[in-house]
Short mmCIF file of C-alpha atoms and ligand atoms in Angstrom, two decimals:
data_model
loop_
_atom_site.label_atom_id
_atom_site.label_comp_id
_atom_site.label_asym_id
_atom_site.label_seq_id
_atom_site.Cartn_x
_atom_site.Cartn_y
_atom_site.Cartn_z
CA MET C 22 8.55 -10.19 -46.55
CA LYS C 23 5.74 -8.23 -48.24
CA VAL C 24 4.06 -5.89 -45.84
CA LEU C 25 0.78 -3.99 -45.94
CA VAL C 26 0.13 -1.26 -43.31
CA ILE C 27 -3.34 0.15 -42.77
CA GLY C 28 -3.78 3.79 -41.74
CA GLY C 29 -2.60 7.14 -42.75
CA GLY C 30 -1.15 9.10 -39.81
CA ALA C 31 2.30 9.93 -38.46
CA ARG C 32 2.22 6.69 -36.53
CA GLU C 33 1.85 4.74 -39.78
CA HIS C 34 4.46 6.86 -41.41
CA ALA C 35 6.84 5.91 -38.58
CA LEU C 36 5.92 2.26 -39.01
CA CYS C 37 6.42 2.49 -42.77
CA ARG C 38 9.73 4.30 -42.33
CA SER C 39 11.08 1.53 -40.08
CA LEU C 40 9.80 -1.18 -42.38
CA SER C 41 11.31 0.56 -45.36
CA LEU C 42 14.72 0.51 -43.68
CA ASP C 43 14.26 -3.17 -42.66
CA PRO C 44 16.39 -5.53 -44.87
CA ASP C 45 13.79 -8.31 -44.52
CA VAL C 46 11.01 -6.23 -46.18
CA THR C 47 10.92 -6.76 -49.94
CA ALA C 48 7.74 -4.81 -50.72
CA LEU C 49 5.88 -2.17 -48.72
CA HIS C 50 2.25 -1.08 -49.21
CA CYS C 51 -0.03 1.23 -47.27
CA ALA C 52 -3.76 1.97 -47.35
CA PRO C 53 -4.75 4.71 -47.48
CA GLY C 54 -1.46 6.40 -46.41
CA ASN C 55 -0.57 10.02 -46.89
CA ALA C 56 1.76 12.29 -48.85
CA GLY C 57 4.87 11.32 -46.79
CA ILE C 58 4.14 7.58 -46.69
CA ALA C 59 3.91 7.69 -50.52
CA GLU C 60 7.68 8.34 -50.53
CA VAL C 61 8.47 4.93 -48.94
CA ALA C 62 5.42 2.75 -49.66
CA GLU C 63 2.97 2.08 -52.58
CA LEU C 64 -0.37 3.58 -51.60
CA HIS C 65 -3.70 1.95 -52.21
CA PRO C 66 -7.03 3.99 -51.98
CA VAL C 67 -8.83 1.38 -49.81
CA ASP C 68 -11.07 2.30 -46.94
CA ALA C 69 -9.29 1.30 -43.73
CA LEU C 70 -12.58 0.48 -42.07
CA ASP C 71 -13.72 -1.98 -44.73
CA GLY C 72 -12.53 -5.39 -43.59
CA ALA C 73 -13.43 -7.25 -46.79
CA ALA C 74 -11.68 -4.66 -48.96
CA VAL C 75 -8.56 -4.71 -46.84
CA ALA C 76 -8.52 -8.56 -46.88
CA ASP C 77 -8.95 -8.50 -50.68
CA LEU C 78 -6.01 -6.19 -51.02
CA ALA C 79 -3.89 -8.22 -48.73
CA GLN C 80 -4.58 -11.30 -50.78
CA ARG C 81 -4.05 -9.57 -54.11
CA LEU C 82 -0.74 -8.21 -52.85
CA GLU C 83 0.20 -11.62 -51.52
CA ALA C 84 1.03 -9.88 -48.26
CA ASP C 85 3.05 -11.85 -45.70
CA LEU C 86 1.98 -9.51 -42.93
CA VAL C 87 -0.73 -6.88 -42.47
CA VAL C 88 -0.16 -4.26 -39.80
CA VAL C 89 -3.25 -2.39 -38.57
CA GLY C 90 -2.36 1.08 -37.24
CA PRO C 91 -5.46 2.85 -35.80
CA GLU C 92 -8.01 1.72 -33.31
CA ALA C 93 -11.12 2.23 -35.47
CA PRO C 94 -10.37 -0.56 -38.04
CA LEU C 95 -9.49 -2.88 -35.08
CA VAL C 96 -12.73 -2.20 -33.34
CA ALA C 97 -14.52 -2.65 -36.67
CA GLY C 98 -13.04 -6.16 -37.02
CA VAL C 99 -10.55 -5.47 -39.87
CA ALA C 100 -7.87 -7.65 -38.27
CA ASP C 101 -10.44 -10.53 -37.97
CA ALA C 102 -11.35 -10.21 -41.72
CA VAL C 103 -7.67 -10.45 -42.75
CA ARG C 104 -6.96 -13.36 -40.27
CA GLU C 105 -9.93 -15.27 -41.67
CA ARG C 106 -8.23 -15.27 -45.08
CA GLY C 107 -5.12 -16.90 -43.50
CA VAL C 108 -2.99 -13.85 -43.81
CA PRO C 109 -0.82 -13.07 -40.66
CA VAL C 110 -2.01 -9.76 -39.14
CA PHE C 111 -0.53 -7.58 -36.36
CA GLY C 112 -3.55 -6.34 -34.46
CA PRO C 113 -6.12 -7.70 -32.01
CA SER C 114 -9.56 -9.09 -32.83
CA ALA C 115 -12.51 -6.87 -32.52
CA GLN C 116 -13.38 -8.68 -29.28
CA ALA C 117 -10.04 -8.05 -27.77
CA ALA C 118 -9.87 -4.38 -29.02
CA VAL C 119 -12.85 -3.73 -26.76
CA LEU C 120 -10.05 -3.27 -24.20
CA GLU C 121 -9.60 0.17 -25.77
CA GLY C 122 -13.19 0.51 -27.11
CA SER C 123 -14.91 0.35 -23.73
CA LYS C 124 -13.47 1.86 -20.60
CA ALA C 125 -15.87 -0.22 -18.56
CA PHE C 126 -14.67 -3.49 -20.10
CA ALA C 127 -11.06 -2.41 -19.44
CA LYS C 128 -11.91 -1.84 -15.82
CA ASP C 129 -13.55 -5.21 -15.51
CA VAL C 130 -10.50 -6.95 -17.02
CA MET C 131 -8.17 -5.12 -14.61
CA ALA C 132 -10.28 -5.90 -11.55
CA ALA C 133 -10.24 -9.68 -12.59
CA ALA C 134 -6.50 -9.59 -13.30
CA GLY C 135 -5.60 -7.68 -10.13
CA VAL C 136 -4.09 -4.83 -12.20
CA PRO C 137 -3.68 -1.52 -10.31
CA THR C 138 -5.88 1.30 -11.66
CA ALA C 139 -7.93 4.26 -10.39
CA ARG C 140 -10.95 3.29 -8.34
CA SER C 141 -14.09 4.05 -10.42
CA TYR C 142 -17.86 3.84 -10.75
CA LEU C 143 -19.75 3.00 -13.90
CA CYS C 144 -22.80 5.31 -13.92
CA THR C 145 -25.94 5.36 -16.01
CA THR C 146 -28.31 7.70 -14.12
CA PRO C 147 -28.00 11.30 -12.82
CA ALA C 148 -28.34 10.07 -9.22
CA GLU C 149 -25.35 7.66 -9.73
CA ILE C 150 -23.37 10.46 -11.38
CA ASP C 151 -23.95 12.74 -8.42
CA ALA C 152 -22.99 10.02 -5.93
CA ALA C 153 -19.80 9.21 -7.75
CA LEU C 154 -18.78 12.81 -8.11
CA ASP C 155 -19.38 13.30 -4.32
CA ALA C 156 -17.42 10.15 -3.43
CA PHE C 157 -14.23 11.22 -5.15
CA GLY C 158 -14.37 14.98 -4.86
CA ALA C 159 -12.18 17.37 -6.97
CA PRO C 160 -10.32 17.15 -9.31
CA TYR C 161 -13.14 15.17 -11.15
CA VAL C 162 -12.31 12.61 -13.85
CA VAL C 163 -15.19 11.74 -16.14
CA LYS C 164 -14.80 9.36 -19.12
CA ASP C 165 -17.12 8.55 -21.91
CA ASP C 166 -17.38 4.74 -22.03
CA GLY C 167 -16.59 4.45 -25.73
CA LEU C 168 -14.09 5.29 -28.45
CA ALA C 169 -13.75 9.07 -28.43
CA ALA C 170 -10.31 9.75 -29.87
CA GLY C 171 -9.00 11.08 -26.58
CA LYS C 172 -11.77 13.77 -26.43
CA GLY C 173 -14.20 11.78 -24.23
CA VAL C 174 -12.29 12.45 -21.05
CA VAL C 175 -12.84 15.63 -18.89
CA VAL C 176 -10.55 16.34 -16.00
CA THR C 177 -11.77 19.36 -14.11
CA GLU C 178 -11.91 21.12 -10.71
CA ASP C 179 -15.46 22.31 -11.46
CA VAL C 180 -18.30 20.01 -10.39
CA GLU C 181 -20.79 21.61 -12.85
CA THR C 182 -18.42 21.02 -15.77
CA ALA C 183 -17.90 17.41 -14.60
CA ARG C 184 -21.62 16.86 -14.17
CA ALA C 185 -22.53 18.31 -17.56
CA HIS C 186 -19.99 16.05 -19.35
CA ALA C 187 -21.25 13.03 -17.50
CA LEU C 188 -24.84 13.78 -18.37
CA ALA C 189 -24.02 14.26 -22.03
CA CYS C 190 -22.25 10.88 -21.97
CA VAL C 191 -25.28 9.03 -20.71
CA GLY C 192 -27.57 10.91 -22.91
CA ALA C 193 -25.56 10.33 -26.16
CA PRO C 194 -26.55 7.73 -28.66
CA PRO C 195 -24.81 4.43 -27.75
CA ALA C 196 -21.88 3.30 -29.93
CA PRO C 197 -21.82 -0.30 -30.79
CA SER C 198 -18.88 -1.05 -28.42
CA ARG C 199 -20.40 0.40 -25.20
CA GLN C 200 -23.11 -0.31 -22.87
CA ARG C 201 -26.14 1.96 -23.27
CA GLY C 202 -25.39 5.46 -22.13
CA SER C 203 -22.72 4.83 -19.49
CA VAL C 204 -19.96 6.97 -18.05
CA VAL C 205 -16.90 6.11 -15.91
CA ILE C 206 -16.19 8.45 -12.97
CA GLU C 207 -12.99 7.79 -11.26
CA GLU C 208 -10.43 8.95 -8.71
CA PHE C 209 -7.86 11.56 -9.90
CA LEU C 210 -4.45 10.07 -10.31
CA ASP C 211 -1.50 12.43 -9.50
CA GLY C 212 1.97 12.06 -10.87
CA PRO C 213 3.78 11.84 -14.27
CA GLU C 214 2.34 9.84 -17.09
CA VAL C 215 4.19 7.22 -19.08
CA SER C 216 3.15 5.26 -22.22
CA LEU C 217 4.51 1.78 -22.29
CA PHE C 218 3.92 -0.45 -25.34
CA ALA C 219 4.19 -4.13 -25.49
CA VAL C 220 4.06 -6.47 -28.37
CA THR C 221 2.19 -9.73 -27.68
CA ASP C 222 1.01 -12.87 -29.38
CA GLY C 223 -1.60 -13.46 -26.77
CA GLU C 224 0.76 -15.32 -24.49
CA THR C 225 4.29 -13.96 -24.55
CA VAL C 226 4.65 -10.23 -23.85
CA VAL C 227 7.63 -8.19 -25.07
CA PRO C 228 7.71 -4.62 -23.59
CA LEU C 229 9.21 -1.82 -25.70
CA GLN C 230 10.97 1.21 -24.20
CA PRO C 231 8.81 3.74 -22.30
CA ALA C 232 7.89 7.18 -23.78
CA GLN C 233 6.10 10.26 -22.50
CA ASP C 234 3.41 12.03 -24.41
CA PHE C 235 2.22 15.62 -24.14
CA LYS C 236 -1.54 15.69 -24.25
CA ARG C 237 -2.41 19.32 -23.80
CA ALA C 238 -2.43 21.67 -26.78
CA HIS C 239 -0.27 24.39 -25.39
CA ASP C 240 3.05 24.77 -23.47
CA ALA C 241 3.13 24.19 -19.76
CA ASP C 242 0.19 21.67 -20.21
CA GLU C 243 -2.28 24.38 -20.81
CA GLY C 244 -5.22 24.23 -23.14
CA PRO C 245 -7.53 21.38 -24.23
CA ASN C 246 -6.71 17.69 -24.55
CA THR C 247 -5.40 16.52 -27.87
CA GLY C 248 -4.36 13.24 -29.46
CA GLY C 249 -0.78 14.18 -28.47
CA MET C 250 1.49 17.18 -29.26
CA GLY C 251 4.86 15.57 -28.85
CA ALA C 252 6.86 12.71 -27.11
CA TYR C 253 10.23 11.73 -26.07
CA SER C 254 12.11 8.50 -25.12
CA PRO C 255 13.94 7.35 -22.93
CA LEU C 256 12.71 8.71 -19.63
CA PRO C 257 15.80 9.73 -17.68
CA TRP C 258 13.75 10.36 -14.54
CA ALA C 259 12.09 6.96 -14.42
CA ASP C 260 13.08 4.09 -12.21
CA PRO C 261 15.16 1.63 -14.35
CA LYS C 262 13.03 -1.25 -12.89
CA LEU C 263 9.74 0.44 -14.24
CA VAL C 264 9.41 -1.65 -17.35
CA ASP C 265 9.94 -4.96 -15.54
CA GLU C 266 7.49 -3.90 -12.84
CA VAL C 267 4.75 -3.05 -15.28
CA LEU C 268 5.41 -6.25 -17.19
CA GLN C 269 4.76 -8.23 -14.06
CA SER C 270 1.90 -6.10 -12.55
CA VAL C 271 0.06 -4.95 -15.62
CA LEU C 272 0.98 -6.30 -19.05
CA GLN C 273 1.30 -10.01 -18.43
CA PRO C 274 -1.77 -10.35 -16.18
CA THR C 275 -3.87 -8.40 -18.58
CA VAL C 276 -2.80 -10.62 -21.55
CA ASP C 277 -3.34 -13.74 -19.38
CA GLU C 278 -6.80 -12.59 -18.38
CA LEU C 279 -7.95 -11.94 -21.98
CA ARG C 280 -6.65 -15.45 -22.97
CA ARG C 281 -8.46 -16.93 -20.04
CA ARG C 282 -11.64 -15.29 -21.26
CA GLY C 283 -11.32 -16.94 -24.62
CA THR C 284 -10.51 -13.55 -26.39
CA PRO C 285 -6.74 -13.60 -26.56
CA PHE C 286 -5.07 -10.30 -27.38
CA SER C 287 -2.43 -10.21 -30.04
CA GLY C 288 -0.83 -7.09 -31.37
CA LEU C 289 0.21 -3.96 -29.53
CA LEU C 290 -0.95 -3.53 -25.91
CA TYR C 291 -0.45 0.15 -24.84
CA ALA C 292 -0.58 0.82 -21.25
CA GLY C 293 -1.13 4.52 -20.28
CA LEU C 294 0.24 4.75 -16.79
CA ALA C 295 0.37 7.28 -13.95
CA ILE C 296 3.37 7.00 -11.62
CA THR C 297 1.62 8.03 -8.38
CA SER C 298 3.09 8.37 -4.91
CA ARG C 299 1.23 5.09 -4.13
CA GLY C 300 2.75 3.25 -7.12
CA VAL C 301 2.00 2.68 -10.75
CA ARG C 302 -1.62 2.87 -11.81
CA VAL C 303 -3.18 2.24 -15.32
CA ILE C 304 -5.00 5.27 -16.68
CA GLU C 305 -6.08 3.52 -19.84
CA PHE C 306 -5.27 0.67 -22.32
CA ASN C 307 -5.10 1.07 -25.98
CA ALA C 308 -5.07 -1.71 -28.54
CA ARG C 309 -2.61 -0.15 -30.94
CA PHE C 310 0.55 1.91 -31.16
CA GLY C 311 0.29 5.35 -29.72
CA ASP C 312 0.67 8.44 -31.73
CA PRO C 313 3.09 10.40 -31.39
CA GLU C 314 4.92 7.96 -28.99
CA THR C 315 5.49 5.40 -31.81
CA GLN C 316 7.65 7.99 -33.54
CA VAL C 317 10.18 8.15 -30.69
CA VAL C 318 10.07 4.42 -29.75
CA LEU C 319 10.72 3.19 -33.25
CA ALA C 320 13.41 5.83 -33.79
CA ARG C 321 15.35 3.93 -31.06
CA LEU C 322 14.48 0.35 -31.94
CA ARG C 323 17.42 -1.51 -33.56
CA THR C 324 15.66 -4.95 -34.00
CA PRO C 325 14.13 -5.18 -37.45
CA LEU C 326 10.45 -4.30 -37.01
CA SER C 327 9.05 -6.82 -39.51
CA GLY C 328 10.33 -9.80 -37.67
CA LEU C 329 8.98 -8.54 -34.33
CA LEU C 330 5.50 -7.92 -35.66
CA HIS C 331 5.38 -11.05 -37.73
CA ALA C 332 6.37 -13.08 -34.62
CA ALA C 333 3.43 -11.56 -32.77
CA ALA C 334 1.04 -12.27 -35.67
CA THR C 335 2.13 -15.83 -35.95
CA GLY C 336 2.40 -16.77 -32.19
CA THR C 337 6.18 -17.15 -32.18
CA LEU C 338 7.27 -14.37 -29.94
CA ALA C 339 8.75 -16.76 -27.33
CA ALA C 340 11.52 -17.73 -29.86
CA LEU C 341 12.50 -14.05 -30.61
CA PRO C 342 15.87 -12.94 -29.32
CA PRO C 343 15.81 -10.00 -26.88
CA LEU C 344 15.10 -6.58 -28.54
CA ARG C 345 18.11 -4.32 -29.32
CA TRP C 346 17.83 -0.55 -28.61
CA SER C 347 19.93 2.43 -29.62
CA ASP C 348 21.45 4.46 -26.70
CA ASP C 349 20.30 7.56 -28.53
CA ALA C 350 17.46 9.75 -27.29
CA ALA C 351 14.50 10.64 -29.58
CA VAL C 352 12.08 13.59 -29.53
CA THR C 353 9.11 14.30 -31.71
CA VAL C 354 7.16 17.52 -31.97
CA VAL C 355 3.69 17.72 -33.63
CA VAL C 356 2.74 20.55 -35.96
CA ALA C 357 -0.93 21.07 -35.82
CA SER C 358 -3.37 22.93 -38.00
CA HIS C 359 -5.04 26.22 -37.22
CA ASN C 360 -7.74 25.62 -34.71
CA TYR C 361 -6.74 21.96 -33.73
CA PRO C 362 -8.12 20.24 -31.67
CA GLY C 363 -11.35 22.12 -32.49
CA THR C 364 -12.43 22.02 -36.19
CA PRO C 365 -9.01 22.23 -37.84
CA ARG C 366 -8.43 24.27 -41.08
CA THR C 367 -7.16 22.15 -43.90
CA GLY C 368 -5.76 22.74 -47.45
CA ASP C 369 -2.84 24.97 -46.41
CA PRO C 370 0.42 24.42 -48.25
CA ILE C 371 3.40 22.98 -46.26
CA GLY C 372 6.74 24.54 -47.08
CA GLY C 373 10.28 23.45 -46.18
CA LEU C 374 9.80 19.66 -46.51
CA THR C 375 12.52 19.24 -49.21
CA GLU C 376 14.99 21.27 -47.24
CA VAL C 377 14.60 19.01 -44.19
CA ALA C 378 14.60 15.84 -46.23
CA GLU C 379 17.80 16.96 -47.99
CA GLN C 380 19.64 16.80 -44.65
CA ASP C 381 19.62 20.53 -44.08
CA ALA C 382 18.74 19.30 -40.64
CA PRO C 383 20.99 16.32 -39.73
CA GLY C 384 19.49 13.67 -37.41
CA ALA C 385 15.99 14.92 -38.03
CA TYR C 386 13.17 13.92 -40.29
CA VAL C 387 9.50 14.77 -40.89
CA LEU C 388 6.78 12.20 -40.40
CA HIS C 389 3.47 13.07 -42.08
CA ALA C 390 0.12 12.85 -40.37
CA GLY C 391 -2.76 14.80 -42.08
CA THR C 392 -1.13 15.69 -45.41
CA LYS C 393 -2.04 15.06 -49.02
CA LYS C 394 -0.68 16.03 -52.41
CA ASP C 395 -2.93 18.61 -54.04
CA ALA C 396 -4.03 17.00 -57.38
CA ALA C 397 -3.94 20.31 -59.29
CA THR C 398 -0.77 21.93 -58.04
CA GLY C 399 1.31 18.86 -56.89
CA GLU C 400 1.97 20.74 -53.60
CA VAL C 401 1.80 19.00 -50.25
CA VAL C 402 -1.10 20.52 -48.26
CA SER C 403 -2.57 19.96 -44.78
CA ALA C 404 -5.38 17.57 -44.61
CA GLY C 405 -6.06 17.00 -40.87
CA GLY C 406 -5.67 18.30 -37.36
CA ARG C 407 -2.18 16.90 -36.55
CA VAL C 408 -0.24 17.56 -39.77
CA LEU C 409 3.45 16.69 -39.19
CA SER C 410 5.51 14.95 -36.53
CA VAL C 411 9.05 16.40 -36.62
CA THR C 412 11.29 13.64 -35.17
CA ALA C 413 15.00 13.72 -34.28
CA THR C 414 17.55 11.57 -32.43
CA GLY C 415 20.66 12.67 -30.60
CA THR C 416 23.13 11.53 -28.03
CA ASP C 417 20.78 12.90 -25.30
CA LEU C 418 17.39 14.50 -25.05
CA ALA C 419 18.85 18.01 -25.24
CA ALA C 420 20.61 17.17 -28.51
CA ALA C 421 17.52 15.48 -29.96
CA ARG C 422 15.34 18.38 -28.91
CA GLU C 423 17.69 20.99 -30.53
CA ARG C 424 17.67 19.03 -33.74
CA ALA C 425 13.89 18.54 -33.85
CA TYR C 426 13.19 22.27 -33.27
CA ARG C 427 15.89 23.31 -35.70
CA ALA C 428 14.18 21.20 -38.39
CA LEU C 429 10.72 22.42 -37.42
CA GLY C 430 12.04 26.00 -37.85
CA ARG C 431 12.58 25.18 -41.52
CA LEU C 432 8.85 24.23 -42.05
CA THR C 433 6.08 26.65 -42.86
CA LEU C 434 2.36 26.07 -42.46
CA ASP C 435 0.05 29.09 -42.25
CA GLY C 436 -1.81 29.30 -38.94
CA SER C 437 -0.15 26.17 -37.49
CA HIS C 438 0.82 25.78 -33.86
CA HIS C 439 3.22 23.45 -31.90
CA ARG C 440 4.42 23.21 -28.44
CA THR C 441 7.92 24.56 -27.57
CA ASP C 442 8.48 22.57 -24.44
CA ILE C 443 8.44 18.96 -25.56
CA ALA C 444 11.07 17.11 -23.42
CA ALA C 445 12.38 20.34 -22.04
CA ARG C 446 11.97 19.36 -18.42
CA ALA C 447 13.41 15.78 -18.93
CA ALA C 448 16.35 17.32 -20.74
CA GLY C 449 16.99 19.61 -17.74
CA GLU C 450 16.10 22.75 -19.52
CA SER C 451 13.29 24.11 -17.42
P1 AMP O 111 -7.58 8.64 -21.38
O1 AMP O 111 -8.31 8.82 -22.70
O2 AMP O 111 -8.24 7.67 -20.49
O3 AMP O 111 -6.13 8.32 -21.68
O4 AMP O 111 -7.53 10.06 -20.68
C1 AMP O 111 -6.96 11.12 -21.42
C2 AMP O 111 -6.03 11.96 -20.41
O5 AMP O 111 -6.94 12.45 -19.34
C3 AMP O 111 -4.94 11.16 -19.78
O6 AMP O 111 -3.80 11.00 -20.60
C4 AMP O 111 -4.72 11.86 -18.49
O7 AMP O 111 -3.89 13.00 -18.72
C5 AMP O 111 -6.05 12.38 -18.17
N1 AMP O 111 -6.62 11.38 -17.18
C6 AMP O 111 -7.37 10.26 -17.40
N2 AMP O 111 -7.74 9.60 -16.32
C7 AMP O 111 -7.13 10.23 -15.28
C8 AMP O 111 -7.12 10.10 -13.86
N3 AMP O 111 -7.82 9.09 -13.24
N4 AMP O 111 -6.45 10.95 -13.21
C9 AMP O 111 -5.81 12.09 -13.78
N5 AMP O 111 -5.77 12.29 -15.03
C10 AMP O 111 -6.50 11.37 -15.87
N1 LIG O 112 -0.82 9.53 -27.80
C1 LIG O 112 -1.92 9.02 -27.22
C2 LIG O 112 -2.57 7.93 -27.99
O1 LIG O 112 -2.03 7.47 -28.98
O2 LIG O 112 -3.59 7.55 -27.61
#
């Protein structure tokens, strides 16, 4: 199978790594990719947001499968453009990707499908905002109703901070995927968060193993929200019935509702869940693999990835045998640039990559996010906020954690920061 992956983060590096180890994959391409992906796939300098250019590339490469990684190309209709050319594509249509692109749409789908989520109000005026903030009380949860790369959500004890964010959301220029100037204000959900991914062809839903992400920038969940600073899987503390329960109460009803509306969702349905004292609640849906959770979920998947994604892209998931998983645990730790998640500094050289790759750190490997090869020096340098995702497996979380941090210790990146407590609690270490 010839596969083309769209995107260039650590999630896409994880996808490419699994595909490069898959015996059914005969050729692997990526656009635009990064310095790490270049080691396992042929890179193509094509704009991931340009549907026609991606479809042209897929046809020229005679790709049997296109896998779209990030949300922005999905919302921009890149999967539709590829599908129109008759090339199987893993990723939802622009219409179905609105499940991620608009919080208000997601709430509407959940209400219709009877999916448990936080109670919420969609507000467009200052009076509605004040009424909603009053109704729920602190802590306040205020969400921009559009794609905001995880930065549109404010959770705060301070009503003035909540009000200011809500007013900024309704005053901001409207993105194409959202209603004019709207903000979602919702009840605070207490309890641990779980990311559960499911592969679906629009009808059959195949859940993957759950993972936990660490959203705050600093140890002990301090500091600003980020795209994710680390992840682990499995979740030793979770109820073994969790995946089945979420399949029945969340994933299947959501997929069924989108099909009923005439906008079937095929690709990766990501449920961000809160395990509250009153049961499981959906915090958000995403229309693509999560980053960095993908790094740990794929590290444990034994079923060849190409067959799974191709079955989703061609509507044949019902015939796929049950997924196989490793008993190993996996941990990934993100190395972020100086000043991430603010305006990150880029262009710093990254040291130690060869040492880790040459198995100086057994069981661990480095997945690249924002990296590129400096044209003049040939050095790998930072090129984004999240730079590397150091991933390791082990017989349990403590072993995986130890390996990941040992490998991370070999790497150098001036001014970088990372969390030291990824999976520590779950491993029984704090
Ligand atoms: P979202 O973009 O909706 O995933 O929100 C980003 C983060 O904000 C989530 O991962 C949670 O940590 C937090 N968050 C969002 N909604 C809620 C909520 N209703 N209650 C508590 N925390 C929330
Ligand atoms: N790690 C969170 C996300 O991918 O949205």
